Amino acid sequence: MTQTKYAIDACALIDACAFYPIDKQVFAPVWNTLAQLFEQGRLISSCEILEELRDEKLQTWLKPYRGCFLPLNDEIQACAKRILVDYPQLIRVRSKKASSSSADPFLIGTAIENKCIIVTNETGKGDNPICVKIPDVCKKYKVQCINLKDFIREIVV
């Protein structure tokens, strides 16, 4: 039986830090399980996601797992390119004050190429062509997408 693999979005990691603080002993089971999944290669992400993580505690905690944030190989880049042809609005250009994300197509490409479920706290916008989110694209590409709460329920026993 193959074990489920997950590709995690920056917002899920940021929210995990907010909801389950790394330095609180009561949440150690959550972080220990995340560490095990990284070590087993069952939790991955795109190297582009690291650029969106600004929390110092989270960056420190992730140092041993930086290798799980996969580089943009030819297959992932080709997949991201196909996604952007279908959804050019997936990359949002914002003012310099707001954070700007270009990681989404690479995260989805990483998930497709590695047969992963995406973990994100983004919610789909449905038929709104102007504001496309990860779950909207996942639906078209038949990639399963779950939120952080459901992910934690699945992994922490």
PDB file of C-alpha atoms in Angstrom:
ATOM      1  CA  MET A   1       0.000   0.000   0.000  1.00  0.00           C
ATOM      2  CA  THR A   2       1.405   3.375  -0.995  1.00  0.00           C
ATOM      3  CA  GLN A   3       1.379   6.108   1.571  1.00  0.00           C
ATOM      4  CA  THR A   4      -0.197   9.472   0.889  1.00  0.00           C
ATOM      5  CA  LYS A   5       2.125  12.293  -0.119  1.00  0.00           C
ATOM      6  CA  TYR A   6       1.381  15.947   0.506  1.00  0.00           C
ATOM      7  CA  ALA A   7       2.635  19.207  -1.027  1.00  0.00           C
ATOM      8  CA  ILE A   8       2.201  22.055   1.442  1.00  0.00           C
ATOM      9  CA  ASP A   9       1.511  25.702   0.632  1.00  0.00           C
ATOM     10  CA  ALA A  10       3.087  28.641   2.461  1.00  0.00           C
ATOM     11  CA  CYS A  11      -0.246  29.749   3.924  1.00  0.00           C
ATOM     12  CA  ALA A  12      -0.727  26.322   5.523  1.00  0.00           C
ATOM     13  CA  LEU A  13       2.719  26.475   7.142  1.00  0.00           C
ATOM     14  CA  ILE A  14       2.161  30.062   8.290  1.00  0.00           C
ATOM     15  CA  ASP A  15      -1.254  29.174   9.713  1.00  0.00           C
ATOM     16  CA  ALA A  16       0.194  26.070  11.401  1.00  0.00           C
ATOM     17  CA  CYS A  17       2.641  28.362  13.209  1.00  0.00           C
ATOM     18  CA  ALA A  18      -0.195  30.664  14.253  1.00  0.00           C
ATOM     19  CA  PHE A  19      -2.654  27.948  15.324  1.00  0.00           C
ATOM     20  CA  TYR A  20      -0.140  25.436  16.735  1.00  0.00           C
ATOM     21  CA  PRO A  21       2.833  27.502  18.006  1.00  0.00           C
ATOM     22  CA  ILE A  22       6.100  25.634  17.577  1.00  0.00           C
ATOM     23  CA  ASP A  23       7.357  26.621  21.025  1.00  0.00           C
ATOM     24  CA  LYS A  24       4.265  25.349  22.906  1.00  0.00           C
ATOM     25  CA  GLN A  25       4.792  21.813  24.242  1.00  0.00           C
ATOM     26  CA  VAL A  26       1.104  20.974  23.874  1.00  0.00           C
ATOM     27  CA  PHE A  27       1.505  21.160  20.065  1.00  0.00           C
ATOM     28  CA  ALA A  28       4.659  19.003  19.934  1.00  0.00           C
ATOM     29  CA  PRO A  29       2.695  16.054  18.448  1.00  0.00           C
ATOM     30  CA  VAL A  30       1.730  18.204  15.447  1.00  0.00           C
ATOM     31  CA  TRP A  31       5.293  19.358  14.781  1.00  0.00           C
ATOM     32  CA  ASN A  32       6.784  15.917  15.470  1.00  0.00           C
ATOM     33  CA  THR A  33       4.401  14.404  12.917  1.00  0.00           C
ATOM     34  CA  LEU A  34       5.256  17.096  10.356  1.00  0.00           C
ATOM     35  CA  ALA A  35       8.945  16.363  10.947  1.00  0.00           C
ATOM     36  CA  GLN A  36       8.353  12.636  10.406  1.00  0.00           C
ATOM     37  CA  LEU A  37       6.474  13.302   7.168  1.00  0.00           C
ATOM     38  CA  PHE A  38       9.306  15.531   5.894  1.00  0.00           C
ATOM     39  CA  GLU A  39      11.873  12.876   6.867  1.00  0.00           C
ATOM     40  CA  GLN A  40       9.865  10.142   5.116  1.00  0.00           C
ATOM     41  CA  GLY A  41       9.559  12.237   1.950  1.00  0.00           C
ATOM     42  CA  ARG A  42       5.781  12.268   2.337  1.00  0.00           C
ATOM     43  CA  LEU A  43       5.610  16.037   2.917  1.00  0.00           C
ATOM     44  CA  ILE A  44       7.182  18.218   0.269  1.00  0.00           C
ATOM     45  CA  SER A  45       6.771  21.602  -1.330  1.00  0.00           C
ATOM     46  CA  SER A  46       8.260  23.818  -3.999  1.00  0.00           C
ATOM     47  CA  CYS A  47      11.461  25.761  -3.381  1.00  0.00           C
ATOM     48  CA  GLU A  48       9.406  28.840  -4.332  1.00  0.00           C
ATOM     49  CA  ILE A  49       7.333  28.412  -1.162  1.00  0.00           C
ATOM     50  CA  LEU A  50      10.385  29.103   1.018  1.00  0.00           C
ATOM     51  CA  GLU A  51      10.448  32.656  -0.360  1.00  0.00           C
ATOM     52  CA  GLU A  52       7.032  33.316   1.197  1.00  0.00           C
ATOM     53  CA  LEU A  53       7.962  32.181   4.712  1.00  0.00           C
ATOM     54  CA  ARG A  54       9.067  35.106   6.835  1.00  0.00           C
ATOM     55  CA  ASP A  55       8.444  33.818  10.387  1.00  0.00           C
ATOM     56  CA  GLU A  56      11.825  33.337  12.060  1.00  0.00           C
ATOM     57  CA  LYS A  57      10.743  30.407  14.261  1.00  0.00           C
ATOM     58  CA  LEU A  58       9.260  28.623  11.264  1.00  0.00           C
ATOM     59  CA  GLN A  59      12.368  29.243   9.144  1.00  0.00           C
ATOM     60  CA  THR A  60      14.554  27.860  11.931  1.00  0.00           C
ATOM     61  CA  TRP A  61      12.327  24.819  12.394  1.00  0.00           C
ATOM     62  CA  LEU A  62      12.352  24.116   8.638  1.00  0.00           C
ATOM     63  CA  LYS A  63      16.171  24.249   8.238  1.00  0.00           C
ATOM     64  CA  PRO A  64      16.652  20.466   8.463  1.00  0.00           C
ATOM     65  CA  TYR A  65      13.911  19.962   5.864  1.00  0.00           C
ATOM     66  CA  ARG A  66      14.995  22.472   3.218  1.00  0.00           C
ATOM     67  CA  GLY A  67      15.724  19.566   0.879  1.00  0.00           C
ATOM     68  CA  CYS A  68      12.000  18.750   0.915  1.00  0.00           C
ATOM     69  CA  PHE A  69      11.329  22.050  -0.886  1.00  0.00           C
ATOM     70  CA  LEU A  70      12.016  20.715  -4.348  1.00  0.00           C
ATOM     71  CA  PRO A  71      13.856  22.626  -7.077  1.00  0.00           C
ATOM     72  CA  LEU A  72      12.096  23.569 -10.278  1.00  0.00           C
ATOM     73  CA  ASN A  73      13.107  20.738 -12.590  1.00  0.00           C
ATOM     74  CA  ASP A  74      12.101  20.689 -16.262  1.00  0.00           C
ATOM     75  CA  GLU A  75       8.921  18.699 -15.621  1.00  0.00           C
ATOM     76  CA  ILE A  76       7.673  21.030 -12.869  1.00  0.00           C
ATOM     77  CA  GLN A  77       8.479  24.088 -14.972  1.00  0.00           C
ATOM     78  CA  ALA A  78       6.640  22.647 -17.987  1.00  0.00           C
ATOM     79  CA  CYS A  79       3.650  21.822 -15.806  1.00  0.00           C
ATOM     80  CA  ALA A  80       3.648  25.334 -14.290  1.00  0.00           C
ATOM     81  CA  LYS A  81       3.813  26.805 -17.775  1.00  0.00           C
ATOM     82  CA  ARG A  82       0.743  24.786 -18.868  1.00  0.00           C
ATOM     83  CA  ILE A  83      -1.101  25.939 -15.741  1.00  0.00           C
ATOM     84  CA  LEU A  84      -0.258  29.579 -16.458  1.00  0.00           C
ATOM     85  CA  VAL A  85      -1.502  29.260 -20.037  1.00  0.00           C
ATOM     86  CA  ASP A  86      -4.875  28.165 -18.607  1.00  0.00           C
ATOM     87  CA  TYR A  87      -4.772  30.476 -15.566  1.00  0.00           C
ATOM     88  CA  PRO A  88      -2.518  33.517 -16.155  1.00  0.00           C
ATOM     89  CA  GLN A  89      -4.296  35.326 -13.315  1.00  0.00           C
ATOM     90  CA  LEU A  90      -2.952  32.719 -10.846  1.00  0.00           C
ATOM     91  CA  ILE A  91       0.098  34.940 -10.432  1.00  0.00           C
ATOM     92  CA  ARG A  92      -1.011  38.074  -8.705  1.00  0.00           C
ATOM     93  CA  VAL A  93       1.059  41.214  -9.120  1.00  0.00           C
ATOM     94  CA  ARG A  94       0.658  43.489  -6.141  1.00  0.00           C
ATOM     95  CA  SER A  95       2.210  46.641  -4.813  1.00  0.00           C
ATOM     96  CA  LYS A  96       5.617  46.411  -3.188  1.00  0.00           C
ATOM     97  CA  LYS A  97       4.000  46.754   0.261  1.00  0.00           C
ATOM     98  CA  ALA A  98       1.823  43.666  -0.233  1.00  0.00           C
ATOM     99  CA  SER A  99       3.326  40.240  -0.556  1.00  0.00           C
ATOM    100  CA  SER A 100       3.386  38.993  -4.096  1.00  0.00           C
ATOM    101  CA  SER A 101       3.149  35.309  -4.846  1.00  0.00           C
ATOM    102  CA  SER A 102       4.424  33.502  -7.875  1.00  0.00           C
ATOM    103  CA  ALA A 103       4.794  30.147  -6.113  1.00  0.00           C
ATOM    104  CA  ASP A 104       1.278  28.784  -6.733  1.00  0.00           C
ATOM    105  CA  PRO A 105       1.790  27.324 -10.233  1.00  0.00           C
ATOM    106  CA  PHE A 106       5.059  25.733  -9.089  1.00  0.00           C
ATOM    107  CA  LEU A 107       3.414  24.243  -5.994  1.00  0.00           C
ATOM    108  CA  ILE A 108       0.657  22.768  -8.162  1.00  0.00           C
ATOM    109  CA  GLY A 109       3.249  21.524 -10.679  1.00  0.00           C
ATOM    110  CA  THR A 110       5.232  19.944  -7.845  1.00  0.00           C
ATOM    111  CA  ALA A 111       2.078  18.217  -6.581  1.00  0.00           C
ATOM    112  CA  ILE A 112       1.153  16.938 -10.045  1.00  0.00           C
ATOM    113  CA  GLU A 113       4.639  15.627 -10.811  1.00  0.00           C
ATOM    114  CA  ASN A 114       4.944  13.950  -7.383  1.00  0.00           C
ATOM    115  CA  LYS A 115       1.334  12.723  -7.140  1.00  0.00           C
ATOM    116  CA  CYS A 116       0.575  14.687  -3.981  1.00  0.00           C
ATOM    117  CA  ILE A 117      -2.442  16.098  -2.226  1.00  0.00           C
ATOM    118  CA  ILE A 118      -2.051  19.860  -1.837  1.00  0.00           C
ATOM    119  CA  VAL A 119      -2.425  21.325   1.640  1.00  0.00           C
ATOM    120  CA  THR A 120      -3.531  24.963   1.484  1.00  0.00           C
ATOM    121  CA  ASN A 121      -5.803  27.254   3.419  1.00  0.00           C
ATOM    122  CA  GLU A 122      -6.789  29.108   0.269  1.00  0.00           C
ATOM    123  CA  THR A 123     -10.436  28.752  -0.637  1.00  0.00           C
ATOM    124  CA  GLY A 124     -11.604  28.483  -4.214  1.00  0.00           C
ATOM    125  CA  LYS A 125     -13.394  31.348  -5.900  1.00  0.00           C
ATOM    126  CA  GLY A 126     -15.506  29.119  -8.131  1.00  0.00           C
ATOM    127  CA  ASP A 127     -16.469  30.809 -11.374  1.00  0.00           C
ATOM    128  CA  ASN A 128     -14.741  34.120 -10.682  1.00  0.00           C
ATOM    129  CA  PRO A 129     -12.225  34.339 -13.567  1.00  0.00           C
ATOM    130  CA  ILE A 130     -10.450  37.347 -12.071  1.00  0.00           C
ATOM    131  CA  CYS A 131      -9.481  35.813  -8.735  1.00  0.00           C
ATOM    132  CA  VAL A 132      -8.239  32.262  -9.253  1.00  0.00           C
ATOM    133  CA  LYS A 133      -6.968  30.299  -6.258  1.00  0.00           C
ATOM    134  CA  ILE A 134      -5.111  26.999  -5.854  1.00  0.00           C
ATOM    135  CA  PRO A 135      -8.304  24.940  -5.226  1.00  0.00           C
ATOM    136  CA  ASP A 136      -9.827  26.258  -8.472  1.00  0.00           C
ATOM    137  CA  VAL A 137      -6.821  25.119 -10.511  1.00  0.00           C
ATOM    138  CA  CYS A 138      -6.625  21.811  -8.630  1.00  0.00           C
ATOM    139  CA  LYS A 139     -10.202  21.045  -9.598  1.00  0.00           C
ATOM    140  CA  LYS A 140      -9.398  21.398 -13.309  1.00  0.00           C
ATOM    141  CA  TYR A 141      -6.216  19.328 -13.041  1.00  0.00           C
ATOM    142  CA  LYS A 142      -7.845  16.701 -10.799  1.00  0.00           C
ATOM    143  CA  VAL A 143      -5.440  17.303  -7.921  1.00  0.00           C
ATOM    144  CA  GLN A 144      -6.883  16.694  -4.471  1.00  0.00           C
ATOM    145  CA  CYS A 145      -6.690  19.741  -2.227  1.00  0.00           C
ATOM    146  CA  ILE A 146      -7.320  19.879   1.534  1.00  0.00           C
ATOM    147  CA  ASN A 147      -7.050  22.583   4.179  1.00  0.00           C
ATOM    148  CA  LEU A 148      -4.699  22.595   7.167  1.00  0.00           C
ATOM    149  CA  LYS A 149      -7.369  21.483   9.638  1.00  0.00           C
ATOM    150  CA  ASP A 150      -8.253  18.403   7.582  1.00  0.00           C
ATOM    151  CA  PHE A 151      -4.558  17.672   7.018  1.00  0.00           C
ATOM    152  CA  ILE A 152      -3.852  17.775  10.773  1.00  0.00           C
ATOM    153  CA  ARG A 153      -6.820  15.467  11.365  1.00  0.00           C
ATOM    154  CA  GLU A 154      -5.382  12.999   8.822  1.00  0.00           C
ATOM    155  CA  ILE A 155      -1.811  12.955  10.085  1.00  0.00           C
ATOM    156  CA  VAL A 156      -1.986  13.339  13.875  1.00  0.00           C
ATOM    157  CA  VAL A 157      -3.239  10.168  15.469  1.00  0.00           C
TER     158      VAL A 157
END
